[in-house]
Amino acid sequence: MRETAAERWSRRIVLTLLTGFVLVPLYVMVSSAIKPLQDVQGPFTWWPRRPTLQAFVDMWSTVPLGRYLLNSLLVASVAAVFSVAVAIFAAYAVSRYRFRGRQIFSVTVLSTQMFPGILFLLPLFLIYVNLGNATGIALYASRTGLIVTYLTFSLPFSIWMLVGYFDSIPRGLDEAAQVDGAGPLRTLFQVVLPAAVPGVVAVTVYAFMTAWGEVLFASVLTNEDSRTLAVGLQGYATQFNVYWNQVMAASLVVSVPVVAGFLALQRYFVAGLTAGAVK
Amino acid sequence: MATTTPLAGTASGPPPATAGRPAGRPARQPRRSLLPYLLLAPAIVLELAIHVIPMLVGAWMSLLELTQFHIRDWSGAPFVGLDNYRVVLDVNTAAGADLLRSFRVTVVYTVLSVGLSWVLGTTAAVLLQRPFRGRAVLRALFLTPYALPVYTAVITWTFLFQRDTGLVNHVLVDQLNLLDEPPFWLIGDNSFVALLVVSIWRTWPFAFLCVMAGLQNIPDEFYEAAAMDGAGFWRRLRSVTLPMLRPVNLVLLLVLFLWTFNDFNTPYVLFGGSAPAEADLISLHIYRSSFQTWDFGSGSAMSVALLLFLLVVTAGYLLLTNRRRNDA
């Protein structure tokens, strides 16, 4: 199938425009991070005339970025690990067993994606506060509360993707293991999981990203001590001044690892989506 | 959905029974094994605790007069029945008029954002279907806005849209001379445009990702056959690509609709919590009226109304698309 010249040129033009659209904000993030404060507060310039790494030094003291970073790391990693563990068991059940309520479970779990976050934010806030007052279990304004909340956010999509992945692993492998006397859990851990590693990794990245980027619940369910980056970065804007170069420097630092991780694993992500969406 | 072999049903029994029994008769597993339910239990408990129960509580709260005086002990809040709904849904009151305006803004925002994101994502995915030099780089680049944490992406756009120091006005006013005066982008009419641009920038890569995944399932032979019949680019797109993408698109459009309609992050970070009326999306509106005026009763009433609306639209969509699929 030959490509005509017209097709080739329209492809180049459209892709160039899209590249520009995507790239410009990313470029501004990087180039502004290496400008001195006066330069980001003056008229915009494409090229940093006096490049400096000062913003990367100052950003740690303008706001307690270290603490926010630590909170985000802790909350996002713990939530991701637990969410994936829970999703693995659930997906294994849905993929390998026929049981009463299987369909209902799948539909219900996916439909929680539909709820407006704001709808259960208010009650969850009040439940956490009241639970704390009544029993002393501190979920409001604690990292634990945030972890428990976040791990449910990535759950539906993770289960859905893992079911697709597990379904693509031949049943013959399970049966061979069972003939050798392996029980269901050993079959899961020794046969199904090793074959689904790419899917599990992709889902872990997704769960981490979800928790790392959440804003709404973080802005209500945290206080100064438990605050995550999502809310903390807004601290660079004071009443008198916005430290744009430091905002960009901090944004860069918190984005690069997540973006790199995602891009390194996007192949598996696409494979997981394909497995899940085609059925 | 998965096809289950008959053998899979017997996989659920305790392992020693199978291993220890003499070969004469295979171990019969209990017909209704508990195991799948045990495997699901953690997921079910968590979903109940964080989604379902709070939602039911939310529905109950919408029937109470739950203001700042009752938050500490909200079981003591007076029951007012449907009063909250009457107030927030009555377009003749200030609250109702505000909600209606916010709803309209959200509908237009959702339709434009989802539509344009879908067009961009599909275009990019189709154009990247054929191998060429630099394809892998472009693919990674296009996915970057999706991988970027929301707040860093939106904060960067806030900077771009600054009136005196931002790139947008620099390009429009100084470089292209399209405008004489630098306009405000984060207040007034333009704020809707700003919001939409940021939303599309963040959303289209997900459409791209899904369509790309869907394209991998179209066998090359289909295109070869179409080319053999003399079909050009548009004909192949219309007769092969789009029909084959239908299952992906059905799910994708629904998910994008729900995400965008419930979007809170973009306006919250872009405008710093108090969006201009022209760009006041419904989630932000509910958030503000709940947490700034501490009126949780009417906040919950608005949330429940929003959920009901989304349920009706989703059910309608599923029915419509299902019927058309059955007709085909």
Short mmCIF file of N, CA, C and O in Angstrom, two decimals, chain A residues 138-253:
data_model
loop_
_atom_site.label_atom_id
_atom_site.label_comp_id
_atom_site.label_asym_id
_atom_site.label_seq_id
_atom_site.Cartn_x
_atom_site.Cartn_y
_atom_site.Cartn_z
N ALA A 138 -7.26 8.45 63.71
CA ALA A 138 -7.07 9.68 62.95
C ALA A 138 -6.95 9.38 61.47
O ALA A 138 -5.91 8.94 61.00
N LEU A 139 -8.02 9.57 60.73
CA LEU A 139 -7.96 9.42 59.28
C LEU A 139 -7.95 10.78 58.62
O LEU A 139 -7.25 11.02 57.65
N TYR A 140 -8.72 11.72 59.19
CA TYR A 140 -8.71 13.07 58.66
C TYR A 140 -7.34 13.70 58.92
O TYR A 140 -6.76 13.56 60.00
N ALA A 141 -6.82 14.37 57.91
CA ALA A 141 -5.54 15.07 58.00
C ALA A 141 -4.37 14.13 58.25
O ALA A 141 -3.32 14.56 58.68
N SER A 142 -4.57 12.83 58.00
CA SER A 142 -3.44 11.92 58.17
C SER A 142 -3.09 11.29 56.83
O SER A 142 -3.93 11.21 55.93
N ARG A 143 -1.84 10.82 56.73
CA ARG A 143 -1.45 10.18 55.49
C ARG A 143 -2.19 8.85 55.32
O ARG A 143 -2.50 8.46 54.20
N THR A 144 -2.49 8.19 56.45
CA THR A 144 -3.22 6.92 56.37
C THR A 144 -4.56 7.12 55.67
O THR A 144 -4.95 6.34 54.80
N GLY A 145 -5.28 8.15 56.10
CA GLY A 145 -6.59 8.42 55.51
C GLY A 145 -6.49 8.63 54.01
O GLY A 145 -7.31 8.13 53.23
N LEU A 146 -5.47 9.36 53.61
CA LEU A 146 -5.27 9.64 52.20
C LEU A 146 -4.92 8.37 51.44
O LEU A 146 -5.39 8.14 50.32
N ILE A 147 -4.08 7.53 52.05
CA ILE A 147 -3.68 6.26 51.41
C ILE A 147 -4.90 5.38 51.17
O ILE A 147 -5.12 4.88 50.07
N VAL A 148 -5.72 5.22 52.22
CA VAL A 148 -6.91 4.38 52.10
C VAL A 148 -7.83 4.93 51.00
O VAL A 148 -8.37 4.17 50.19
N THR A 149 -7.97 6.25 50.97
CA THR A 149 -8.84 6.85 49.96
C THR A 149 -8.29 6.61 48.56
O THR A 149 -9.00 6.16 47.66
N TYR A 150 -7.02 6.91 48.38
CA TYR A 150 -6.43 6.82 47.04
C TYR A 150 -6.39 5.40 46.51
O TYR A 150 -6.47 5.18 45.31
N LEU A 151 -6.22 4.43 47.41
CA LEU A 151 -6.05 3.09 46.85
C LEU A 151 -7.33 2.58 46.21
O LEU A 151 -7.28 1.71 45.35
N THR A 152 -8.45 3.19 46.57
CA THR A 152 -9.69 2.80 45.90
C THR A 152 -9.87 3.50 44.55
O THR A 152 -10.66 3.07 43.73
N PHE A 153 -9.14 4.60 44.34
CA PHE A 153 -9.33 5.37 43.11
C PHE A 153 -8.83 4.62 41.88
O PHE A 153 -9.44 4.68 40.82
N SER A 154 -7.69 3.97 42.04
CA SER A 154 -7.12 3.29 40.88
C SER A 154 -7.64 1.86 40.76
O SER A 154 -7.43 1.20 39.75
N LEU A 155 -8.35 1.40 41.79
CA LEU A 155 -8.80 0.01 41.84
C LEU A 155 -9.64 -0.43 40.63
O LEU A 155 -9.32 -1.44 40.00
N PRO A 156 -10.71 0.29 40.28
CA PRO A 156 -11.56 -0.19 39.19
C PRO A 156 -10.79 -0.40 37.89
O PRO A 156 -10.87 -1.46 37.27
N PHE A 157 -10.03 0.60 37.49
CA PHE A 157 -9.30 0.51 36.25
C PHE A 157 -8.24 -0.59 36.32
O PHE A 157 -8.03 -1.33 35.36
N SER A 158 -7.58 -0.72 37.48
CA SER A 158 -6.56 -1.76 37.64
C SER A 158 -7.16 -3.14 37.51
O SER A 158 -6.61 -4.03 36.85
N ILE A 159 -8.30 -3.36 38.16
CA ILE A 159 -8.96 -4.67 38.08
C ILE A 159 -9.32 -4.97 36.62
O ILE A 159 -9.02 -6.03 36.09
N TRP A 160 -9.90 -3.98 35.98
CA TRP A 160 -10.35 -4.13 34.60
C TRP A 160 -9.18 -4.50 33.69
O TRP A 160 -9.25 -5.40 32.87
N MET A 161 -8.06 -3.78 33.85
CA MET A 161 -6.91 -4.05 33.01
C MET A 161 -6.30 -5.41 33.32
O MET A 161 -5.87 -6.12 32.42
N LEU A 162 -6.25 -5.77 34.59
CA LEU A 162 -5.63 -7.05 34.96
C LEU A 162 -6.49 -8.23 34.50
O LEU A 162 -5.96 -9.27 34.12
N VAL A 163 -7.81 -8.06 34.55
CA VAL A 163 -8.68 -9.14 34.04
C VAL A 163 -8.34 -9.41 32.58
O VAL A 163 -8.17 -10.56 32.17
N GLY A 164 -8.20 -8.32 31.81
CA GLY A 164 -7.83 -8.47 30.41
C GLY A 164 -6.51 -9.20 30.26
O GLY A 164 -6.36 -10.09 29.42
N TYR A 165 -5.56 -8.83 31.08
CA TYR A 165 -4.24 -9.45 31.02
C TYR A 165 -4.30 -10.93 31.40
O TYR A 165 -3.73 -11.77 30.73
N PHE A 166 -4.98 -11.21 32.51
CA PHE A 166 -5.07 -12.60 32.98
C PHE A 166 -5.79 -13.46 31.95
O PHE A 166 -5.43 -14.61 31.72
N ASP A 167 -6.83 -12.88 31.33
CA ASP A 167 -7.58 -13.65 30.33
C ASP A 167 -6.69 -14.06 29.16
O ASP A 167 -6.95 -15.08 28.50
N SER A 168 -5.67 -13.24 28.89
CA SER A 168 -4.83 -13.55 27.74
C SER A 168 -3.78 -14.62 28.06
O SER A 168 -3.06 -15.07 27.19
N ILE A 169 -3.70 -15.02 29.34
CA ILE A 169 -2.76 -16.07 29.70
C ILE A 169 -3.47 -17.42 29.57
O ILE A 169 -4.52 -17.62 30.16
N PRO A 170 -2.90 -18.31 28.76
CA PRO A 170 -3.60 -19.56 28.45
C PRO A 170 -3.98 -20.36 29.70
O PRO A 170 -3.16 -20.50 30.61
N ARG A 171 -5.21 -20.82 29.69
CA ARG A 171 -5.70 -21.67 30.78
C ARG A 171 -4.87 -22.94 30.95
O ARG A 171 -4.78 -23.53 32.00
N GLY A 172 -4.29 -23.40 29.82
CA GLY A 172 -3.51 -24.63 29.84
C GLY A 172 -2.43 -24.59 30.90
O GLY A 172 -2.14 -25.59 31.55
N LEU A 173 -1.85 -23.41 31.11
CA LEU A 173 -0.80 -23.25 32.12
C LEU A 173 -1.36 -23.54 33.51
O LEU A 173 -0.74 -24.24 34.32
N ASP A 174 -2.55 -22.97 33.80
CA ASP A 174 -3.20 -23.21 35.10
C ASP A 174 -3.43 -24.70 35.30
O ASP A 174 -3.16 -25.26 36.35
N GLU A 175 -3.97 -25.30 34.22
CA GLU A 175 -4.35 -26.71 34.35
C GLU A 175 -3.14 -27.58 34.58
O GLU A 175 -3.17 -28.51 35.39
N ALA A 176 -2.05 -27.25 33.88
CA ALA A 176 -0.81 -28.01 34.07
C ALA A 176 -0.37 -27.91 35.53
O ALA A 176 0.03 -28.91 36.15
N ALA A 177 -0.46 -26.71 36.08
CA ALA A 177 -0.04 -26.51 37.47
C ALA A 177 -0.94 -27.30 38.41
O ALA A 177 -0.48 -27.89 39.40
N GLN A 178 -2.25 -27.34 38.08
CA GLN A 178 -3.17 -28.06 38.95
C GLN A 178 -2.93 -29.56 38.91
O GLN A 178 -3.05 -30.25 39.91
N VAL A 179 -2.58 -30.04 37.73
CA VAL A 179 -2.25 -31.46 37.60
C VAL A 179 -1.06 -31.79 38.50
O VAL A 179 -0.98 -32.84 39.13
N ASP A 180 -0.12 -30.82 38.59
CA ASP A 180 1.03 -31.00 39.47
C ASP A 180 0.68 -30.81 40.94
O ASP A 180 1.56 -30.85 41.80
N GLY A 181 -0.58 -30.52 41.23
CA GLY A 181 -1.01 -30.43 42.61
C GLY A 181 -0.99 -29.03 43.20
O GLY A 181 -1.13 -28.86 44.41
N ALA A 182 -0.84 -28.01 42.36
CA ALA A 182 -0.86 -26.65 42.89
C ALA A 182 -2.29 -26.21 43.18
O ALA A 182 -3.18 -26.44 42.37
N GLY A 183 -2.50 -25.56 44.31
CA GLY A 183 -3.81 -25.02 44.64
C GLY A 183 -4.00 -23.70 43.90
O GLY A 183 -3.10 -23.24 43.20
N PRO A 184 -5.20 -23.10 44.06
CA PRO A 184 -5.50 -21.87 43.33
C PRO A 184 -4.52 -20.74 43.63
O PRO A 184 -4.12 -20.01 42.72
N LEU A 185 -4.13 -20.58 44.88
CA LEU A 185 -3.26 -19.46 45.21
C LEU A 185 -1.85 -19.69 44.67
O LEU A 185 -1.21 -18.76 44.18
N ARG A 186 -1.40 -20.96 44.75
CA ARG A 186 -0.08 -21.24 44.18
C ARG A 186 -0.11 -21.06 42.68
O ARG A 186 0.85 -20.57 42.08
N THR A 187 -1.23 -21.44 42.06
CA THR A 187 -1.36 -21.23 40.62
C THR A 187 -1.26 -19.74 40.30
O THR A 187 -0.57 -19.33 39.38
N LEU A 188 -1.93 -18.92 41.12
CA LEU A 188 -1.88 -17.48 40.90
C LEU A 188 -0.44 -16.96 41.00
O LEU A 188 0.04 -16.25 40.12
N PHE A 189 0.24 -17.34 42.08
CA PHE A 189 1.55 -16.74 42.33
C PHE A 189 2.65 -17.33 41.46
O PHE A 189 3.62 -16.66 41.14
N GLN A 190 2.52 -18.63 41.11
CA GLN A 190 3.63 -19.25 40.39
C GLN A 190 3.40 -19.34 38.89
O GLN A 190 4.35 -19.50 38.13
N VAL A 191 2.15 -19.22 38.45
CA VAL A 191 1.90 -19.36 37.02
C VAL A 191 1.35 -18.07 36.42
O VAL A 191 1.93 -17.49 35.51
N VAL A 192 0.22 -17.61 36.97
CA VAL A 192 -0.46 -16.47 36.34
C VAL A 192 0.32 -15.17 36.52
O VAL A 192 0.58 -14.44 35.55
N LEU A 193 0.72 -14.88 37.75
CA LEU A 193 1.41 -13.62 38.01
C LEU A 193 2.71 -13.47 37.22
O LEU A 193 2.93 -12.43 36.60
N PRO A 194 3.59 -14.48 37.24
CA PRO A 194 4.83 -14.32 36.47
C PRO A 194 4.57 -14.03 35.00
O PRO A 194 5.29 -13.25 34.38
N ALA A 195 3.49 -14.62 34.46
CA ALA A 195 3.20 -14.37 33.05
C ALA A 195 2.59 -12.99 32.84
O ALA A 195 2.57 -12.48 31.72
N ALA A 196 2.08 -12.39 33.93
CA ALA A 196 1.39 -11.10 33.79
C ALA A 196 2.22 -9.94 34.31
O ALA A 196 1.70 -8.85 34.52
N VAL A 197 3.51 -10.16 34.51
CA VAL A 197 4.35 -9.10 35.08
C VAL A 197 4.21 -7.75 34.37
O VAL A 197 4.03 -6.72 35.01
N PRO A 198 4.25 -7.73 33.02
CA PRO A 198 4.12 -6.43 32.36
C PRO A 198 2.82 -5.73 32.75
O PRO A 198 2.80 -4.52 32.99
N GLY A 199 1.73 -6.48 32.81
CA GLY A 199 0.44 -5.90 33.18
C GLY A 199 0.47 -5.36 34.60
O GLY A 199 -0.03 -4.27 34.87
N VAL A 200 1.06 -6.13 35.50
CA VAL A 200 1.11 -5.70 36.90
C VAL A 200 1.95 -4.43 37.03
O VAL A 200 1.57 -3.49 37.74
N VAL A 201 3.06 -4.39 36.31
CA VAL A 201 3.91 -3.20 36.36
C VAL A 201 3.15 -1.98 35.83
O VAL A 201 3.13 -0.91 36.44
N ALA A 202 2.47 -2.15 34.70
CA ALA A 202 1.74 -1.04 34.10
C ALA A 202 0.66 -0.53 35.06
O ALA A 202 0.48 0.68 35.23
N VAL A 203 -0.03 -1.45 35.72
CA VAL A 203 -1.10 -1.07 36.64
C VAL A 203 -0.52 -0.36 37.87
O VAL A 203 -1.11 0.59 38.39
N THR A 204 0.66 -0.81 38.31
CA THR A 204 1.30 -0.15 39.45
C THR A 204 1.64 1.30 39.11
O THR A 204 1.41 2.21 39.90
N VAL A 205 2.18 1.49 37.91
CA VAL A 205 2.50 2.86 37.49
C VAL A 205 1.24 3.70 37.44
O VAL A 205 1.22 4.85 37.90
N TYR A 206 0.17 3.12 36.90
CA TYR A 206 -1.09 3.85 36.82
C TYR A 206 -1.58 4.25 38.22
O TYR A 206 -1.97 5.39 38.45
N ALA A 207 -1.53 3.29 39.16
CA ALA A 207 -2.00 3.57 40.52
C ALA A 207 -1.14 4.65 41.17
O ALA A 207 -1.66 5.55 41.85
N PHE A 208 0.15 4.58 40.94
CA PHE A 208 1.05 5.59 41.50
C PHE A 208 0.73 6.97 40.93
O PHE A 208 0.59 7.95 41.65
N MET A 209 0.54 7.02 39.60
CA MET A 209 0.24 8.29 38.94
C MET A 209 -1.06 8.89 39.45
O MET A 209 -1.17 10.10 39.65
N THR A 210 -2.05 8.03 39.65
CA THR A 210 -3.35 8.51 40.12
C THR A 210 -3.20 9.19 41.47
O THR A 210 -3.71 10.29 41.69
N ALA A 211 -2.47 8.54 42.39
CA ALA A 211 -2.31 9.11 43.72
C ALA A 211 -1.40 10.33 43.70
O ALA A 211 -1.62 11.30 44.41
N TRP A 212 -0.40 10.30 42.87
CA TRP A 212 0.59 11.39 42.78
C TRP A 212 -0.06 12.67 42.25
O TRP A 212 0.35 13.76 42.57
N GLY A 213 -1.08 12.52 41.41
CA GLY A 213 -1.66 13.68 40.76
C GLY A 213 -2.98 14.16 41.35
O GLY A 213 -3.53 15.15 40.88
N GLU A 214 -3.52 13.48 42.37
CA GLU A 214 -4.85 13.83 42.87
C GLU A 214 -4.85 15.17 43.60
O GLU A 214 -3.99 15.42 44.43
N VAL A 215 -5.82 16.01 43.32
CA VAL A 215 -5.85 17.34 43.91
C VAL A 215 -7.02 17.54 44.87
O VAL A 215 -6.84 18.02 46.00
N LEU A 216 -8.22 17.13 44.44
CA LEU A 216 -9.44 17.47 45.19
C LEU A 216 -9.41 16.94 46.62
O LEU A 216 -9.58 17.70 47.58
N PHE A 217 -9.20 15.63 46.78
CA PHE A 217 -9.23 15.05 48.11
C PHE A 217 -8.03 15.52 48.94
O PHE A 217 -8.14 15.73 50.14
N ALA A 218 -6.90 15.71 48.24
CA ALA A 218 -5.70 16.18 48.95
C ALA A 218 -5.94 17.56 49.54
O ALA A 218 -5.43 17.89 50.61
N SER A 219 -6.75 18.37 48.86
CA SER A 219 -6.93 19.73 49.34
C SER A 219 -7.88 19.78 50.53
O SER A 219 -7.87 20.75 51.28
N VAL A 220 -8.67 18.75 50.72
CA VAL A 220 -9.62 18.76 51.84
C VAL A 220 -9.16 17.86 52.98
O VAL A 220 -9.31 18.20 54.16
N LEU A 221 -8.57 16.71 52.65
CA LEU A 221 -8.28 15.71 53.67
C LEU A 221 -6.89 15.83 54.29
O LEU A 221 -6.46 14.93 55.02
N THR A 222 -6.15 16.89 53.99
CA THR A 222 -4.82 17.02 54.58
C THR A 222 -4.70 18.32 55.38
O THR A 222 -5.49 19.24 55.18
N ASN A 223 -3.73 18.36 56.27
CA ASN A 223 -3.36 19.63 56.91
C ASN A 223 -1.90 19.91 56.59
O ASN A 223 -1.28 19.20 55.79
N GLU A 224 -1.34 20.94 57.20
CA GLU A 224 0.02 21.35 56.88
C GLU A 224 1.01 20.18 56.97
O GLU A 224 1.93 20.07 56.16
N ASP A 225 0.83 19.29 57.95
CA ASP A 225 1.80 18.21 58.14
C ASP A 225 1.67 17.10 57.10
O ASP A 225 2.65 16.47 56.73
N SER A 226 0.44 16.85 56.67
CA SER A 226 0.24 15.71 55.77
C SER A 226 0.08 16.15 54.32
O SER A 226 -0.20 15.34 53.45
N ARG A 227 0.24 17.44 54.07
CA ARG A 227 -0.01 17.98 52.73
C ARG A 227 0.87 17.34 51.66
O ARG A 227 2.05 17.09 51.88
N THR A 228 0.27 17.10 50.51
CA THR A 228 1.04 16.51 49.40
C THR A 228 1.41 17.60 48.40
O THR A 228 0.96 18.74 48.50
N LEU A 229 2.20 17.22 47.42
CA LEU A 229 2.65 18.17 46.40
C LEU A 229 1.49 18.84 45.69
O LEU A 229 1.57 20.01 45.33
N ALA A 230 0.43 18.07 45.46
CA ALA A 230 -0.71 18.58 44.70
C ALA A 230 -1.21 19.90 45.28
O ALA A 230 -1.58 20.81 44.55
N VAL A 231 -1.21 20.01 46.59
CA VAL A 231 -1.67 21.23 47.24
C VAL A 231 -0.48 22.12 47.56
O VAL A 231 -0.54 23.35 47.44
N GLY A 232 0.62 21.48 47.94
CA GLY A 232 1.79 22.22 48.41
C GLY A 232 2.39 23.17 47.39
O GLY A 232 2.84 24.27 47.73
N LEU A 233 2.35 22.77 46.11
CA LEU A 233 2.97 23.61 45.09
C LEU A 233 2.30 24.97 44.98
O LEU A 233 2.89 25.93 44.50
N GLN A 234 1.03 25.04 45.43
CA GLN A 234 0.34 26.32 45.35
C GLN A 234 0.94 27.34 46.33
O GLN A 234 0.66 28.53 46.24
N GLY A 235 1.79 26.85 47.25
CA GLY A 235 2.41 27.74 48.22
C GLY A 235 3.41 28.70 47.61
O GLY A 235 3.79 29.68 48.25
N TYR A 236 3.84 28.46 46.37
CA TYR A 236 4.78 29.39 45.74
C TYR A 236 4.12 30.69 45.33
O TYR A 236 4.79 31.65 44.97
N ALA A 237 2.80 30.68 45.32
CA ALA A 237 2.09 31.91 45.03
C ALA A 237 1.69 32.55 46.34
O ALA A 237 0.82 32.06 47.04
N THR A 238 2.37 33.62 46.72
CA THR A 238 1.99 34.34 47.93
C THR A 238 1.10 35.50 47.52
O THR A 238 0.85 35.72 46.34
N GLN A 239 0.68 36.25 48.51
CA GLN A 239 -0.21 37.36 48.21
C GLN A 239 0.50 38.42 47.37
O GLN A 239 -0.13 39.12 46.58
N PHE A 240 1.81 38.52 47.53
CA PHE A 240 2.54 39.61 46.88
C PHE A 240 3.32 39.16 45.66
O PHE A 240 3.68 39.95 44.81
N ASN A 241 3.62 37.88 45.60
CA ASN A 241 4.61 37.43 44.66
C ASN A 241 4.31 36.01 44.20
O ASN A 241 3.83 35.22 45.00
N VAL A 242 4.58 35.72 42.95
CA VAL A 242 4.57 34.33 42.53
C VAL A 242 5.98 34.00 42.06
O VAL A 242 6.51 34.65 41.17
N TYR A 243 6.58 33.01 42.70
CA TYR A 243 7.95 32.63 42.32
C TYR A 243 7.89 31.65 41.16
O TYR A 243 8.08 30.45 41.33
N TRP A 244 7.60 32.20 39.97
CA TRP A 244 7.34 31.31 38.82
C TRP A 244 8.51 30.40 38.50
O TRP A 244 8.32 29.25 38.11
N ASN A 245 9.73 30.94 38.65
CA ASN A 245 10.87 30.08 38.31
C ASN A 245 10.96 28.90 39.28
O ASN A 245 11.27 27.78 38.88
N GLN A 246 10.65 29.15 40.55
CA GLN A 246 10.69 28.05 41.51
C GLN A 246 9.52 27.09 41.31
O GLN A 246 9.67 25.88 41.47
N VAL A 247 8.36 27.64 40.94
CA VAL A 247 7.21 26.77 40.64
C VAL A 247 7.58 25.81 39.52
O VAL A 247 7.35 24.60 39.59
N MET A 248 8.20 26.36 38.48
CA MET A 248 8.56 25.53 37.33
C MET A 248 9.65 24.53 37.69
O MET A 248 9.61 23.37 37.25
N ALA A 249 10.61 24.96 38.49
CA ALA A 249 11.68 24.06 38.90
C ALA A 249 11.10 22.90 39.71
O ALA A 249 11.39 21.72 39.47
N ALA A 250 10.21 23.24 40.66
CA ALA A 250 9.61 22.20 41.50
C ALA A 250 8.72 21.29 40.65
O ALA A 250 8.73 20.06 40.81
N SER A 251 7.97 21.88 39.71
CA SER A 251 7.11 21.07 38.84
C SER A 251 7.95 20.07 38.06
O SER A 251 7.57 18.91 37.90
N LEU A 252 9.08 20.56 37.58
CA LEU A 252 9.98 19.70 36.81
C LEU A 252 10.45 18.53 37.66
O LEU A 252 10.43 17.38 37.23
N VAL A 253 10.87 18.85 38.89
CA VAL A 253 11.41 17.80 39.76
C VAL A 253 10.35 16.75 40.09
O VAL A 253 10.64 15.56 40.11
#
